[in-house]
Every structure is written in structure tokens, then in C-alpha cells.
Amino acid sequence: MEFFKDFFKKIEDLIEDKLNQFESKLAEICKSEGKEIMTRNEAAEYFGVSPGTLNNWSKSGVLVPITFGGRVYYTREEILSKLKLAS
């Protein structure tokens, strides 16, 4: 039984590592294109709303997130364009 716990822990660690590598690469790509990505929490703080509100905005089409591996990202450009439309 201990073997399986170790095995699954190693798989979790590998997946987490790959997701972190992807996040870093995505950030590099976006910056090279002049776009900056933000996590859901960073975007919520930027807007001054809760992450749940961002989720509702995404479901209703107000914001278009980038999703990968259960993680949600937004581009600063997307957020700024929505702020300009709202003002």
C-alpha cells in the first residue's frame, strides 16, 4: 500500500512541476507578444472583486480566460479592454 502512496505522490509532483513549467513558458510567450498573464487571484485583486465574481464574468462572457490543467489565467490586455468599455 505504501508503494502506491509513493507512486501517486511522485505522479502528483511531476504533474505539478509540468504545470509550473507550462505557466512559466506561457508567461514568457505572452510577454514576448506584449501581453502579461495574471492568475485568477491576481486578476481579482486588480479588479477589486472576489475570484467567484471573475468566475461569473467568465461564465457570462464578460471576460475570456485562458485555462490549462484546471488553472485559470487572464491577460492584462483583456482586463484593461473590459475596464475601458465599462467606463
mmCIF file of C-alpha atoms in Angstrom:
data_model
loop_
_atom_site.group_PDB
_atom_site.id
_atom_site.type_symbol
_atom_site.label_atom_id
_atom_site.label_comp_id
_atom_site.label_asym_id
_atom_site.label_seq_id
_atom_site.Cartn_x
_atom_site.Cartn_y
_atom_site.Cartn_z
ATOM 1 C CA MET A 1 0.000 0.000 0.000
ATOM 2 C CA GLU A 2 2.879 2.352 0.810
ATOM 3 C CA PHE A 3 4.223 1.756 -2.700
ATOM 4 C CA PHE A 4 1.039 3.167 -4.233
ATOM 5 C CA LYS A 5 1.080 6.220 -1.968
ATOM 6 C CA ASP A 6 4.661 6.954 -3.012
ATOM 7 C CA PHE A 7 3.834 6.284 -6.642
ATOM 8 C CA PHE A 8 0.848 8.634 -6.685
ATOM 9 C CA LYS A 9 2.801 11.288 -4.774
ATOM 10 C CA LYS A 10 5.523 11.149 -7.437
ATOM 11 C CA ILE A 11 2.911 11.486 -10.176
ATOM 12 C CA GLU A 12 1.335 14.476 -8.406
ATOM 13 C CA ASP A 13 4.749 16.094 -8.057
ATOM 14 C CA LEU A 14 5.533 15.512 -11.749
ATOM 15 C CA ILE A 15 2.205 16.988 -12.838
ATOM 16 C CA GLU A 16 2.661 20.000 -10.555
ATOM 17 C CA ASP A 17 6.166 20.519 -11.929
ATOM 18 C CA LYS A 18 4.932 20.335 -15.533
ATOM 19 C CA LEU A 19 2.111 22.786 -14.799
ATOM 20 C CA ASN A 20 4.585 25.200 -13.249
ATOM 21 C CA GLN A 21 6.863 24.852 -16.283
ATOM 22 C CA PHE A 22 3.881 25.498 -18.571
ATOM 23 C CA GLU A 23 2.893 28.566 -16.564
ATOM 24 C CA SER A 24 6.425 29.946 -16.881
ATOM 25 C CA LYS A 25 6.511 29.288 -20.627
ATOM 26 C CA LEU A 26 3.064 30.793 -21.105
ATOM 27 C CA ALA A 27 4.185 33.908 -19.230
ATOM 28 C CA GLU A 28 7.293 34.166 -21.442
ATOM 29 C CA ILE A 29 5.256 33.770 -24.628
ATOM 30 C CA CYS A 30 2.681 36.327 -23.538
ATOM 31 C CA LYS A 31 5.364 38.830 -22.540
ATOM 32 C CA SER A 32 7.137 38.353 -25.864
ATOM 33 C CA GLU A 33 3.831 39.191 -27.568
ATOM 34 C CA GLY A 34 3.406 42.220 -25.323
ATOM 35 C CA LYS A 35 0.781 40.515 -23.168
ATOM 36 C CA GLU A 36 1.020 39.826 -19.477
ATOM 37 C CA ILE A 37 -0.905 36.991 -17.860
ATOM 38 C CA MET A 38 -2.437 37.083 -14.432
ATOM 39 C CA THR A 39 -3.752 34.304 -12.229
ATOM 40 C CA ARG A 40 -7.377 34.358 -11.122
ATOM 41 C CA ASN A 41 -6.369 35.764 -7.719
ATOM 42 C CA GLU A 42 -4.156 38.452 -9.263
ATOM 43 C CA ALA A 43 -6.949 39.455 -11.642
ATOM 44 C CA ALA A 44 -9.482 39.528 -8.788
ATOM 45 C CA GLU A 45 -7.185 41.776 -6.771
ATOM 46 C CA TYR A 46 -6.625 44.000 -9.829
ATOM 47 C CA PHE A 47 -10.387 44.410 -10.281
ATOM 48 C CA GLY A 48 -11.075 44.579 -6.543
ATOM 49 C CA VAL A 49 -13.542 41.688 -6.719
ATOM 50 C CA SER A 50 -13.634 38.094 -5.495
ATOM 51 C CA PRO A 51 -12.386 35.162 -7.607
ATOM 52 C CA GLY A 52 -16.012 33.971 -7.665
ATOM 53 C CA THR A 53 -17.052 37.191 -9.376
ATOM 54 C CA LEU A 54 -14.385 36.628 -12.027
ATOM 55 C CA ASN A 55 -15.742 33.126 -12.495
ATOM 56 C CA ASN A 56 -19.231 34.547 -13.027
ATOM 57 C CA TRP A 57 -17.874 37.098 -15.503
ATOM 58 C CA SER A 58 -16.108 34.304 -17.372
ATOM 59 C CA LYS A 59 -19.271 32.170 -17.498
ATOM 60 C CA SER A 60 -21.281 35.119 -18.823
ATOM 61 C CA GLY A 61 -18.638 36.007 -21.426
ATOM 62 C CA VAL A 62 -17.579 39.311 -19.894
ATOM 63 C CA LEU A 63 -14.001 38.020 -19.600
ATOM 64 C CA VAL A 64 -12.348 35.313 -21.670
ATOM 65 C CA PRO A 65 -9.920 33.284 -19.558
ATOM 66 C CA ILE A 66 -7.042 31.089 -20.643
ATOM 67 C CA THR A 67 -7.427 27.700 -18.962
ATOM 68 C CA PHE A 68 -4.954 24.880 -18.673
ATOM 69 C CA GLY A 69 -4.853 21.954 -16.296
ATOM 70 C CA GLY A 70 -7.607 23.360 -14.124
ATOM 71 C CA ARG A 71 -5.795 26.674 -13.758
ATOM 72 C CA VAL A 72 -7.291 29.923 -14.972
ATOM 73 C CA TYR A 73 -5.371 32.900 -16.345
ATOM 74 C CA TYR A 74 -6.338 36.263 -17.783
ATOM 75 C CA THR A 75 -4.320 38.640 -19.927
ATOM 76 C CA ARG A 76 -3.842 42.153 -18.628
ATOM 77 C CA GLU A 77 -4.846 43.363 -22.099
ATOM 78 C CA GLU A 78 -8.227 41.607 -21.770
ATOM 79 C CA ILE A 79 -8.836 43.146 -18.358
ATOM 80 C CA LEU A 80 -7.846 46.643 -19.436
ATOM 81 C CA SER A 81 -10.074 46.460 -22.516
ATOM 82 C CA LYS A 82 -13.054 45.493 -20.342
ATOM 83 C CA LEU A 83 -12.305 48.289 -17.889
ATOM 84 C CA LYS A 84 -12.245 50.802 -20.753
ATOM 85 C CA LEU A 85 -15.591 49.520 -22.053
ATOM 86 C CA ALA A 86 -17.126 49.798 -18.605
ATOM 87 C CA SER A 87 -16.050 53.388 -18.082
#
